[in-house]
PDB file of C-alpha atoms and ligand atoms in Angstrom:
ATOM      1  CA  UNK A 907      91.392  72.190 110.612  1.00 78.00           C
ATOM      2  CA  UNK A 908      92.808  72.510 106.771  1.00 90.00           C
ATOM      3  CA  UNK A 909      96.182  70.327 105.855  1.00 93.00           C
ATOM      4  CA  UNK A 910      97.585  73.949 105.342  1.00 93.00           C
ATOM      5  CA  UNK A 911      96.666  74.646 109.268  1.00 95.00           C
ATOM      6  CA  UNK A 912      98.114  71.437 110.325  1.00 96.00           C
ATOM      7  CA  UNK A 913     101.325  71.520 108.634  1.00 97.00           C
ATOM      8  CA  UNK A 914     102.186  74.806 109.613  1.00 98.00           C
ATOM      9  CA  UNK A 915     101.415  74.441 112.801  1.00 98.00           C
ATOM     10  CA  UNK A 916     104.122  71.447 113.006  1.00 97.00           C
ATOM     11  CA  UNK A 917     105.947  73.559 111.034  1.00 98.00           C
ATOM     12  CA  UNK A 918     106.547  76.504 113.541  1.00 98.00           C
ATOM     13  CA  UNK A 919     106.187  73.811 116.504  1.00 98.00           C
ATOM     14  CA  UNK A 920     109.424  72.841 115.084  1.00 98.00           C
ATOM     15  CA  UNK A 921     111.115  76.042 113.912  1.00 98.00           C
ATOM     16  CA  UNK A 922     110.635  77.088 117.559  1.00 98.00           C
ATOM     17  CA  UNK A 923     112.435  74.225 119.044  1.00 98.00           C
ATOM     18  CA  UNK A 924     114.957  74.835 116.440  1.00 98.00           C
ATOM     19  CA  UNK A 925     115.490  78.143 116.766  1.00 98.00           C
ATOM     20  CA  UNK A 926     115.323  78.116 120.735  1.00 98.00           C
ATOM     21  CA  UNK A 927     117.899  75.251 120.994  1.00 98.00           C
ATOM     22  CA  UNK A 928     119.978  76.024 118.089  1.00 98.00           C
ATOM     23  CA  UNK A 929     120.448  79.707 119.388  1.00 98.00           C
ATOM     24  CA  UNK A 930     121.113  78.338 123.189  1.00 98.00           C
ATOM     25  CA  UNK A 931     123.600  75.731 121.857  1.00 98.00           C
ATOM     26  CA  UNK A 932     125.265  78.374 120.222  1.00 97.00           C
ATOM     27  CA  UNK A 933     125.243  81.334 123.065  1.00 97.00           C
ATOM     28  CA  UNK A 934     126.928  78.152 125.050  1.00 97.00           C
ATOM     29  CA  UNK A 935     129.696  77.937 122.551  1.00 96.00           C
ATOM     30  CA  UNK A 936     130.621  81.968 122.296  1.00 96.00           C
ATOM     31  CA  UNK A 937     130.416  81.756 126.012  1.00 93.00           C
ATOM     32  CA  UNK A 938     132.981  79.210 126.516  1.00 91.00           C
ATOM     33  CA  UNK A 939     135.339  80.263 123.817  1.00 90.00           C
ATOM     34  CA  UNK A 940     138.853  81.454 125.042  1.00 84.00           C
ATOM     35  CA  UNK A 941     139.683  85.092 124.874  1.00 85.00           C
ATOM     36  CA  UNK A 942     143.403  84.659 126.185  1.00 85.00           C
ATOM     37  CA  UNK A 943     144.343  88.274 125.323  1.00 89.00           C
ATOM     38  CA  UNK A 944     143.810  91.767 126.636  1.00 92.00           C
ATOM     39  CA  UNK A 945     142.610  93.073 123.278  1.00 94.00           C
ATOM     40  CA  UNK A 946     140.503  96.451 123.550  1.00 95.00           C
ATOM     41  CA  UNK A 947     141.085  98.453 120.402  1.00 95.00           C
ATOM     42  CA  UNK A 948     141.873 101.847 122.094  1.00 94.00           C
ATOM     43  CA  UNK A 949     141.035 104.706 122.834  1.00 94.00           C
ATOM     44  CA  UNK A 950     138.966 102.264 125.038  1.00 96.00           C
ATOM     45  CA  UNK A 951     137.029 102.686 128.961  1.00 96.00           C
ATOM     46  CA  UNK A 952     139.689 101.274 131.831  1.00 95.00           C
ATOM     47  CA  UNK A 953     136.050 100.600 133.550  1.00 95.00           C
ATOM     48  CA  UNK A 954     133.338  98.045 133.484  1.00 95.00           C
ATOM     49  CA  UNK A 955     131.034 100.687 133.474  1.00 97.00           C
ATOM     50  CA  UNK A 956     132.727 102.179 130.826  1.00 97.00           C
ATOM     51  CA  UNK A 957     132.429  99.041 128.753  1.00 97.00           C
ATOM     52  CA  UNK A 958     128.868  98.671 129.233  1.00 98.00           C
ATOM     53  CA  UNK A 959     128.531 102.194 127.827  1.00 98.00           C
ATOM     54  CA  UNK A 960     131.249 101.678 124.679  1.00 98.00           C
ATOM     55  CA  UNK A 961     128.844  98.334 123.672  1.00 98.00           C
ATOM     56  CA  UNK A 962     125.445 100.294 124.324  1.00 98.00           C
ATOM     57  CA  UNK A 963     126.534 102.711 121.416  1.00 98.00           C
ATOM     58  CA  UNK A 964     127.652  99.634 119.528  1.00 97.00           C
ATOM     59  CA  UNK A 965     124.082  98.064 119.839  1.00 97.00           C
ATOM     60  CA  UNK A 966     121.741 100.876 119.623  1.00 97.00           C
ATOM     61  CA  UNK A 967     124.236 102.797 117.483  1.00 98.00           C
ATOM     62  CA  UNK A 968     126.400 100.771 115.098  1.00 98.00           C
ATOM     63  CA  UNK A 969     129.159 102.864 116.204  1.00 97.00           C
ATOM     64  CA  UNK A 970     132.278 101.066 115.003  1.00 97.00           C
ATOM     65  CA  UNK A 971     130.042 100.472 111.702  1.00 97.00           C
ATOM     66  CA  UNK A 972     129.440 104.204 111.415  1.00 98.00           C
ATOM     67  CA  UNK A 973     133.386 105.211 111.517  1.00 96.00           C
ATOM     68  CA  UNK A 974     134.344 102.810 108.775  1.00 95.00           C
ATOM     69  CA  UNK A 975     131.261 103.177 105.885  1.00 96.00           C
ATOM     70  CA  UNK A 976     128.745 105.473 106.607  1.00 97.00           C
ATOM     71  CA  UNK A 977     126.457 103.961 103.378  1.00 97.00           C
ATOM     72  CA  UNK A 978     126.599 100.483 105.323  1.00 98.00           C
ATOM     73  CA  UNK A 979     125.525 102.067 108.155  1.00 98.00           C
ATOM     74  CA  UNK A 980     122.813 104.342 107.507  1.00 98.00           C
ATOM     75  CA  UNK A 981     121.249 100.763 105.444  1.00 98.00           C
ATOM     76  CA  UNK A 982     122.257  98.945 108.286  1.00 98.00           C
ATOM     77  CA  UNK A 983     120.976 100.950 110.617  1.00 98.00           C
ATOM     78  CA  UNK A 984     117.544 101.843 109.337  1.00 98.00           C
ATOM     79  CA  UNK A 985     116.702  97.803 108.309  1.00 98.00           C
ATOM     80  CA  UNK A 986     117.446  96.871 112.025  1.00 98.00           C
ATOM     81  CA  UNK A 987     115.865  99.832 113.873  1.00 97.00           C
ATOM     82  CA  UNK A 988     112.650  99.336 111.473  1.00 97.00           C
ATOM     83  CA  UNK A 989     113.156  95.258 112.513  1.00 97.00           C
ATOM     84  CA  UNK A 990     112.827  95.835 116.243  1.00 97.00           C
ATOM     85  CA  UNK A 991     110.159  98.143 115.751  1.00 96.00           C
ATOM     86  CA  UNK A 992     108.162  95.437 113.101  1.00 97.00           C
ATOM     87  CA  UNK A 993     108.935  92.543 115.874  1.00 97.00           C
ATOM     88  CA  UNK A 994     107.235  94.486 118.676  1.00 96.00           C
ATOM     89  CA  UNK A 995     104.129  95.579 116.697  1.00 96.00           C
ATOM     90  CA  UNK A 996     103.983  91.271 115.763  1.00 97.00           C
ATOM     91  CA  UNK A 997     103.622  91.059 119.713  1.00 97.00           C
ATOM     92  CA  UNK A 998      99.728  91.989 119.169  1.00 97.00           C
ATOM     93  CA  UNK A 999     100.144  88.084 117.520  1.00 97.00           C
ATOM     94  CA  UNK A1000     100.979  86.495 120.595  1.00 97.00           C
ATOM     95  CA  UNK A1001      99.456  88.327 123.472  1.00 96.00           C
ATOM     96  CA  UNK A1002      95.992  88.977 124.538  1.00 92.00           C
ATOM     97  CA  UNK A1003      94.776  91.084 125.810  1.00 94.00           C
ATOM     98  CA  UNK A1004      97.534  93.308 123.824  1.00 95.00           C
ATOM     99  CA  UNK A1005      99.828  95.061 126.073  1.00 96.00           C
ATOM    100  CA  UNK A1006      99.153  99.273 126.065  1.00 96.00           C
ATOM    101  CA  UNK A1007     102.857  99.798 124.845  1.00 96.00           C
ATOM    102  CA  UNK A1008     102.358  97.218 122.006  1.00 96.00           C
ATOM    103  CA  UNK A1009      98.711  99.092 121.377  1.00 95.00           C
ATOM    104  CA  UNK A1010     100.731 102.549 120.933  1.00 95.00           C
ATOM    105  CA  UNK A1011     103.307 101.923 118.639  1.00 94.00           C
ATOM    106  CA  UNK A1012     101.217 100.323 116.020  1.00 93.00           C
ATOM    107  CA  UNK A1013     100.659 103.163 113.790  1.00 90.00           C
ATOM    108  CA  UNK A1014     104.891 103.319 114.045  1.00 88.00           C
ATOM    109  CA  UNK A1015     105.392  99.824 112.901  1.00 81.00           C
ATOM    110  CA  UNK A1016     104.087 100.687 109.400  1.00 80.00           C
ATOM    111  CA  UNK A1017     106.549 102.861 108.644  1.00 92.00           C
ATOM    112  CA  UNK A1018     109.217 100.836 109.928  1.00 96.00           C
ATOM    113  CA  UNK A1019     108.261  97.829 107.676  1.00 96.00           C
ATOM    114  CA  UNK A1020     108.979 100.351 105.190  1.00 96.00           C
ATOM    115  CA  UNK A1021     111.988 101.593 106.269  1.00 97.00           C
ATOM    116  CA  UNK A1022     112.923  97.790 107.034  1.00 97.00           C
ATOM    117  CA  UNK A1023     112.657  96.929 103.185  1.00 97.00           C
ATOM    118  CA  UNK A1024     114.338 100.445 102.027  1.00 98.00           C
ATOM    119  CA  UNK A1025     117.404  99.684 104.351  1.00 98.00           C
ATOM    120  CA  UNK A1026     117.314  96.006 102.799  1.00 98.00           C
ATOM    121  CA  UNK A1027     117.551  97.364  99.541  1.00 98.00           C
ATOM    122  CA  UNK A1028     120.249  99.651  99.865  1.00 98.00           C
ATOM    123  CA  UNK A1029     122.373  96.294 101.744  1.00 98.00           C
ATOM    124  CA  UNK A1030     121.689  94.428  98.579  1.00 98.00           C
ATOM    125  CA  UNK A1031     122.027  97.371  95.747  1.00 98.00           C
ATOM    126  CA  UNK A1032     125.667  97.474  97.964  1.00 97.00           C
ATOM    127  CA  UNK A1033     126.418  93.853  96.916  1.00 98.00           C
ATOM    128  CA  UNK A1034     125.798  94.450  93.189  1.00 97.00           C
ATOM    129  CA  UNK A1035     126.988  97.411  92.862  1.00 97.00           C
ATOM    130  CA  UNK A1036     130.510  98.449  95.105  1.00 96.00           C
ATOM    131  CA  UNK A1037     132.832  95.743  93.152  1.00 97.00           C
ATOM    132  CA  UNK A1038     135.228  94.744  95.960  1.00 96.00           C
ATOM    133  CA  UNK A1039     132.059  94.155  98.066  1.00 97.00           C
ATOM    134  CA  UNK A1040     130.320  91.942  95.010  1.00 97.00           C
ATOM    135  CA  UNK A1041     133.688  90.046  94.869  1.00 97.00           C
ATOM    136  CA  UNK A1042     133.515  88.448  98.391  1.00 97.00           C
ATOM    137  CA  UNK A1043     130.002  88.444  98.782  1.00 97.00           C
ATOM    138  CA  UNK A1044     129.051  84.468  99.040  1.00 97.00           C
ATOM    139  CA  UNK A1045     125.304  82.913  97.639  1.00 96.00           C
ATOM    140  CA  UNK A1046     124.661  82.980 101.346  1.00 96.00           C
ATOM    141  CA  UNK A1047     124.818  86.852 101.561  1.00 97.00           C
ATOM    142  CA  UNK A1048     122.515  87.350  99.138  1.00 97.00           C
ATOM    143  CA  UNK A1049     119.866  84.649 100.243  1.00 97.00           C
ATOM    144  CA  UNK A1050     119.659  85.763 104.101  1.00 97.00           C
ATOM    145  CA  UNK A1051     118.751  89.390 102.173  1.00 98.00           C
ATOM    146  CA  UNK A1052     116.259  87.676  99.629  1.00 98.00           C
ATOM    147  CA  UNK A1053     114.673  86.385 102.672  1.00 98.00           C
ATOM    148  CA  UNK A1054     114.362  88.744 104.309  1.00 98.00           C
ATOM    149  CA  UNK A1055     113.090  90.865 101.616  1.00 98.00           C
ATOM    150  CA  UNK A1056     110.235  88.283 100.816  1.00 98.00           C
ATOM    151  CA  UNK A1057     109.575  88.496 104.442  1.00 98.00           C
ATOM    152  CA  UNK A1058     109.102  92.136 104.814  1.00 98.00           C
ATOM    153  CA  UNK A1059     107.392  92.470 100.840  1.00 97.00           C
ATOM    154  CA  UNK A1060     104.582  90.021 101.511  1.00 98.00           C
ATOM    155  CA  UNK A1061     104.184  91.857 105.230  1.00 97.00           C
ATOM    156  CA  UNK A1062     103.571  95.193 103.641  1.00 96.00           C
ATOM    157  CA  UNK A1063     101.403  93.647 100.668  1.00 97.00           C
ATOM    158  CA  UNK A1064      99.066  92.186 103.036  1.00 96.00           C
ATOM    159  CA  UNK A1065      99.150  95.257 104.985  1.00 94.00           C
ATOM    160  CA  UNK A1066      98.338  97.742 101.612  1.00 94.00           C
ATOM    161  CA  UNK A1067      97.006  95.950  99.138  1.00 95.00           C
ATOM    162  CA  UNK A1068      95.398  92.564  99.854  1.00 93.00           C
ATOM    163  CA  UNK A1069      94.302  92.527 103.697  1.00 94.00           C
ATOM    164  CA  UNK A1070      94.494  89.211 105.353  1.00 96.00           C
ATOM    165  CA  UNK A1071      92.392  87.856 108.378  1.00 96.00           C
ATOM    166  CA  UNK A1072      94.548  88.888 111.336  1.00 96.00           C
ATOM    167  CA  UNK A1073      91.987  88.018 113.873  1.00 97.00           C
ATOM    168  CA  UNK A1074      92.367  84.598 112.387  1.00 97.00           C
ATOM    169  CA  UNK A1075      96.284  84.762 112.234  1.00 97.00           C
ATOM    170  CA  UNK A1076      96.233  85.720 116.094  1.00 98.00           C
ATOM    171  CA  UNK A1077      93.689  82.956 116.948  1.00 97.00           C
ATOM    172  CA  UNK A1078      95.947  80.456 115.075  1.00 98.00           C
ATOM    173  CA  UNK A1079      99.039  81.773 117.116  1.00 98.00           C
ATOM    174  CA  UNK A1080      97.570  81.938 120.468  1.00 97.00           C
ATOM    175  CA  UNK A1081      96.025  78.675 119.800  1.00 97.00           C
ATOM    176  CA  UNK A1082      99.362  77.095 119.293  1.00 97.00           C
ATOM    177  CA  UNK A1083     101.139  78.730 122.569  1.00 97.00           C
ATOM    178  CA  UNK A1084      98.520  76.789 124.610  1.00 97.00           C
ATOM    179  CA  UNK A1085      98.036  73.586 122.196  1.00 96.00           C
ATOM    180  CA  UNK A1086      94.980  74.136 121.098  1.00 94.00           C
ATOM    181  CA  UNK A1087      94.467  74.110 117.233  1.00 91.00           C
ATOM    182  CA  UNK A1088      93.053  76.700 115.171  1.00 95.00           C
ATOM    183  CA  UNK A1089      92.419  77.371 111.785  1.00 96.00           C
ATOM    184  CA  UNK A1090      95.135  79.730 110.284  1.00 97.00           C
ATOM    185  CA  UNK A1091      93.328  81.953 107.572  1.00 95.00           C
ATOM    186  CA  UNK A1092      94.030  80.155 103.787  1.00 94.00           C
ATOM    187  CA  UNK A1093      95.625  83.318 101.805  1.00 95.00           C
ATOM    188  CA  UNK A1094      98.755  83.094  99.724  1.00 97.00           C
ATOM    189  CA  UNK A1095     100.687  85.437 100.571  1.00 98.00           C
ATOM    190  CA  UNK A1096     100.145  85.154 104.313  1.00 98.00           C
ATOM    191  CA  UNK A1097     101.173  81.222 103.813  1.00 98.00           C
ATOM    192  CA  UNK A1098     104.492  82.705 101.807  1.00 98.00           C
ATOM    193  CA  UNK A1099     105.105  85.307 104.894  1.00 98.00           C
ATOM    194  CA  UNK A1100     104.590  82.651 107.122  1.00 98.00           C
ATOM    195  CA  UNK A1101     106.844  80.026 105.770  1.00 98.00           C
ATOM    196  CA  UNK A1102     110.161  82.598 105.120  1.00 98.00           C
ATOM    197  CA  UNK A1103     109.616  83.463 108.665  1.00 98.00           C
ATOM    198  CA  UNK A1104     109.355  79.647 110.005  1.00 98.00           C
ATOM    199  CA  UNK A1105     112.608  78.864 107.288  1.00 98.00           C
ATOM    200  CA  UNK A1106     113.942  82.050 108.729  1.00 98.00           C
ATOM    201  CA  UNK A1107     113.499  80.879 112.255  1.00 98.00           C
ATOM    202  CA  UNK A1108     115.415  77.221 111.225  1.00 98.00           C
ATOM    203  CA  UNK A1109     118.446  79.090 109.425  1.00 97.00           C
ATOM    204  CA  UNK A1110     119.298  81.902 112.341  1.00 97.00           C
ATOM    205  CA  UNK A1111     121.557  80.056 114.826  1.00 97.00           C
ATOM    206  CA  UNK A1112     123.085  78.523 112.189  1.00 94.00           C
ATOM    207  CA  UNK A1113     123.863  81.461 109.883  1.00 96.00           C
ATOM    208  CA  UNK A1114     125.531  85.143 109.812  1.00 96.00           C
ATOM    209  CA  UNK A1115     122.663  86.168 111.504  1.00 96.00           C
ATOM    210  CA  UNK A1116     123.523  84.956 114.689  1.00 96.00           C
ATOM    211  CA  UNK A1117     125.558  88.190 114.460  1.00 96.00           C
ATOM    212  CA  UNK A1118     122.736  89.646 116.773  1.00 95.00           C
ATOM    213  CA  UNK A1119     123.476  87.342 120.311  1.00 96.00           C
ATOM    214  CA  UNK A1120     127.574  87.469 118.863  1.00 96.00           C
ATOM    215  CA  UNK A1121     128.222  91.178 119.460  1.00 96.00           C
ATOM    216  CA  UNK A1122     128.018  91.049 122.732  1.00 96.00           C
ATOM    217  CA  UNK A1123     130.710  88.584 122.909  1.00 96.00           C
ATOM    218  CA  UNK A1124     133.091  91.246 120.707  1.00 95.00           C
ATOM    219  CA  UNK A1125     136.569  91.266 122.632  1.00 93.00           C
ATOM    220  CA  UNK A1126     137.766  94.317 121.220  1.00 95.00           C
ATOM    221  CA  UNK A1127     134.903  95.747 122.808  1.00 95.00           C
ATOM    222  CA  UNK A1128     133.862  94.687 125.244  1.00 95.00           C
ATOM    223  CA  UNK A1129     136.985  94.448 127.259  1.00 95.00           C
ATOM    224  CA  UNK A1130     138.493  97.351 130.140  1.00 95.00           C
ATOM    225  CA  UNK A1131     141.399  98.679 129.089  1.00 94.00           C
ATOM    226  CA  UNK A1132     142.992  97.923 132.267  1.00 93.00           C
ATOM    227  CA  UNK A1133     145.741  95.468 131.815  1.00 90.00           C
ATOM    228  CA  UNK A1134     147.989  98.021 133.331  1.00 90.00           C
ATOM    229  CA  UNK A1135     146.280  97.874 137.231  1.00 91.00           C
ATOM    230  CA  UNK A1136     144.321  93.808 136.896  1.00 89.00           C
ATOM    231  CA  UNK A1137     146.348  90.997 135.506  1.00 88.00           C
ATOM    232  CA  UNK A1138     144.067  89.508 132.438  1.00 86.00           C
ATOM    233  CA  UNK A1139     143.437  85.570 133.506  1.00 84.00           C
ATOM    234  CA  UNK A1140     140.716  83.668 131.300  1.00 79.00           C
ATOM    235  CA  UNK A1141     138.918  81.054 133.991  1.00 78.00           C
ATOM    236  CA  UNK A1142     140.977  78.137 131.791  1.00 80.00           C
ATOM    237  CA  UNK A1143     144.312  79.659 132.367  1.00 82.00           C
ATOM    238  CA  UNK A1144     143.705  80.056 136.292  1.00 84.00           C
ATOM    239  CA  UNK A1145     142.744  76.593 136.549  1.00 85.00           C
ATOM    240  CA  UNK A1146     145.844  75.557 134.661  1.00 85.00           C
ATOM    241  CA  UNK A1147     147.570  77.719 137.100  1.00 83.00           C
ATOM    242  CA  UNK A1148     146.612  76.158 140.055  1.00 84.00           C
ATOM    243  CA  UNK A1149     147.335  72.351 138.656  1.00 79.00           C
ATOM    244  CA  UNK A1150     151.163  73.521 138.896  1.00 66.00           C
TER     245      UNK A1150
HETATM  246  C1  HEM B2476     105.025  84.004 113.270  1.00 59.31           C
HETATM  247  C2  HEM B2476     105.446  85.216 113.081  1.00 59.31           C
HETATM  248  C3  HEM B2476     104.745  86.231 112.197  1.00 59.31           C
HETATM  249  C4  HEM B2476     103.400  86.409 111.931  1.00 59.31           C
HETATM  250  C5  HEM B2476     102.232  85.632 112.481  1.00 59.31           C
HETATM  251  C6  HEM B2476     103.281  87.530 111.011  1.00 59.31           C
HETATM  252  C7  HEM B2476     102.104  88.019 110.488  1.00 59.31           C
HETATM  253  C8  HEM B2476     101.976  89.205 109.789  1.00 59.31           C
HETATM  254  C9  HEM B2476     100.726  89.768 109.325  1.00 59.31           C
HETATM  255  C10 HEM B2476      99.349  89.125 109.515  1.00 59.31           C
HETATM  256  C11 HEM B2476     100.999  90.952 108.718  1.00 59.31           C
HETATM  257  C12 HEM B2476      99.989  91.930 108.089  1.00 59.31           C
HETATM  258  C13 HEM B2476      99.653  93.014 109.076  1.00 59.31           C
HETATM  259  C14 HEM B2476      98.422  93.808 108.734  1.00 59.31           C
HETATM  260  O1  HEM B2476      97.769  93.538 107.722  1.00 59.31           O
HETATM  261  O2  HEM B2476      98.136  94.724 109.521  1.00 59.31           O
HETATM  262  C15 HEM B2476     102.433  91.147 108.790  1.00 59.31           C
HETATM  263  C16 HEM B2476     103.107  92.255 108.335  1.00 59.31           C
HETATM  264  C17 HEM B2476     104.486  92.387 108.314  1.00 59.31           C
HETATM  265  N1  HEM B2476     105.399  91.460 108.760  1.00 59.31           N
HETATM  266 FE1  HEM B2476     104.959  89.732 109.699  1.00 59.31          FE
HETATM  267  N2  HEM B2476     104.546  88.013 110.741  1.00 59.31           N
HETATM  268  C18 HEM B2476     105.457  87.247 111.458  1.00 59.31           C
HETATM  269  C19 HEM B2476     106.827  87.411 111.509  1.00 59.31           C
HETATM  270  C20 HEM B2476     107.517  88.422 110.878  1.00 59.31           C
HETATM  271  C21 HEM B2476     108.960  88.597 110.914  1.00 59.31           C
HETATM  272  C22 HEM B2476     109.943  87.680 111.706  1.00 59.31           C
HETATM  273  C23 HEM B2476     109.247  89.698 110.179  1.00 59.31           C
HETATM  274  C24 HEM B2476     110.572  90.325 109.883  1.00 59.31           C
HETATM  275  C25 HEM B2476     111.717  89.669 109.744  1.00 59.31           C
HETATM  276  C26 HEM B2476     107.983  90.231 109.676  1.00 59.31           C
HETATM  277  C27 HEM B2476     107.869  91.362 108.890  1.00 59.31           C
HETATM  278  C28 HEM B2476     106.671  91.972 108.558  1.00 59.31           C
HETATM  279  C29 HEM B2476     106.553  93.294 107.951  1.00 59.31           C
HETATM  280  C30 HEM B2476     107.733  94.215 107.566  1.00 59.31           C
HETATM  281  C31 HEM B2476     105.191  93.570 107.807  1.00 59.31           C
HETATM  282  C32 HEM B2476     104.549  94.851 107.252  1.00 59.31           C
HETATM  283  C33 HEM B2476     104.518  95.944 108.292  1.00 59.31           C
HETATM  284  C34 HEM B2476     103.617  95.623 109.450  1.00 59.31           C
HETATM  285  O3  HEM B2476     102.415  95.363 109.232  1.00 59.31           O
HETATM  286  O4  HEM B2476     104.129  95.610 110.575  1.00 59.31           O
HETATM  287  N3  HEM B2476     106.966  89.416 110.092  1.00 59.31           N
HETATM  288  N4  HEM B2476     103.003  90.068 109.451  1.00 59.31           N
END
């Protein structure tokens, strides 16, 4: 075992605790957060089932994103759809032997990393370029997107040009799920990928990014438009109620 091996292996040891506990902590928090008012923007479903269909086109679809800019949204839409696909090729990583589905959609994955850094581009290009967006964008904005662009660069540069050792990147990984240490290959720009992803990992709950668990917790969505036939009463207001 190599210093490099050792320290990121605490490295991600601690990134996962981080991100696990930091993201929990902060599901907790959106969960218990008062929403006292009946606030569907409209035309909205009067069902549940409705609901779960209106936030369904939100999440796969970027819905209320595509009515208001379509630019944001085709960017938008084509970094996170490539993302998803990226994060399930990673899965050959962690699991072995690699599951069939995970097998199939490798040849996809490539293409999405490079759809993943074309959408990125066009989000940042957006922040230098369309002034009322470059006026409130923060230092913040435009690090989460340098990240991320680092991240998905270095991916498709060892995937191109300079090939790393993946069987030694997945021996590394599966070594650490069941505490056993490996060597991790000693390449540069797999020790770059790897350490925006662990920094990555630290920042999410505690950044914009947690915008991914937060949608779901979108009032103006994700409520029935039904205040007309069920009285709206938040589980803190009925047990106020019954205290009189
Ligand atoms: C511990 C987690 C991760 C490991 C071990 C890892 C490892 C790797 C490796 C070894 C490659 C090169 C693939 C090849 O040569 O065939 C790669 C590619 C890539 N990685 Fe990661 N990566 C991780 C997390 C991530 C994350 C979180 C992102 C996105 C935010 C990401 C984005 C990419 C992209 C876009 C590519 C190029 C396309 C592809 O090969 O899928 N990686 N990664």
């Amino acid at each position: 075992m190599t210093i490099a091996s050792i320290m990121f292996a605490g490295l991600f040891y601690l990134a996962a605790v981080l991100f696990a506990g930091g993201l929990a902590y902060r599901i907790k928090d959106y969960a218990r957060t008062p929403a006292p008012l009946k606030i569907p923007t409209t035309p909205a479903p009067a069902t549940n089932g409705g609901v779960v269909l209106r936030m369904a086109r939100e999440v796969f679809f970027f819905e209320s994103l595509f009515k208001s800019n379509l630019w944001t949204w085709g960017f938008g839409w084509l970094f996170h759809m490539g993302l998803v696909l990226v994060l399930m090729r990673h899965l050959r990583y962690f699991t072995d032997p690699v599951w069939s589905w995970v097998a199939f959609i490798q040849p996809f994955g490539i293409y999405a990393g490079l759809a993943m850094l074309l959408g990125l581009s066009g989000l940042w290009a957006r922040r230098f370029f369309v002034d009322r967006v470059r006026y409130i964008s923060t230092p913040s904005d435009h690090l989460m997107l340098a990240l991320l662009i680092v991240i998905a660069a270095s991916g498709l540069f060892m995937k191109f040009i300079s090939h790393t050792d993946v069987i030694g990147v997945k021996n590394f990984f599966i070594g650490l799920m069941h505490f056993n240490g490996q060597p991790l290959p000693a390449d540069v720009i797999l020790f770059l990928h790897l350490l925006m992803v662990a920094l990555l990992m630290i920042i999410f709950p505690f950044s914009k990014l947690l915008h991914a668990p937060g949608v779901f917790f979108w009032p103006s969505r994700n409520q029935a438009d039904n205040s007309r036939d069920k009285r709206h009463l938040s589980a803190w207001a009925a047990q106020l109620e019954s205290k009189k």
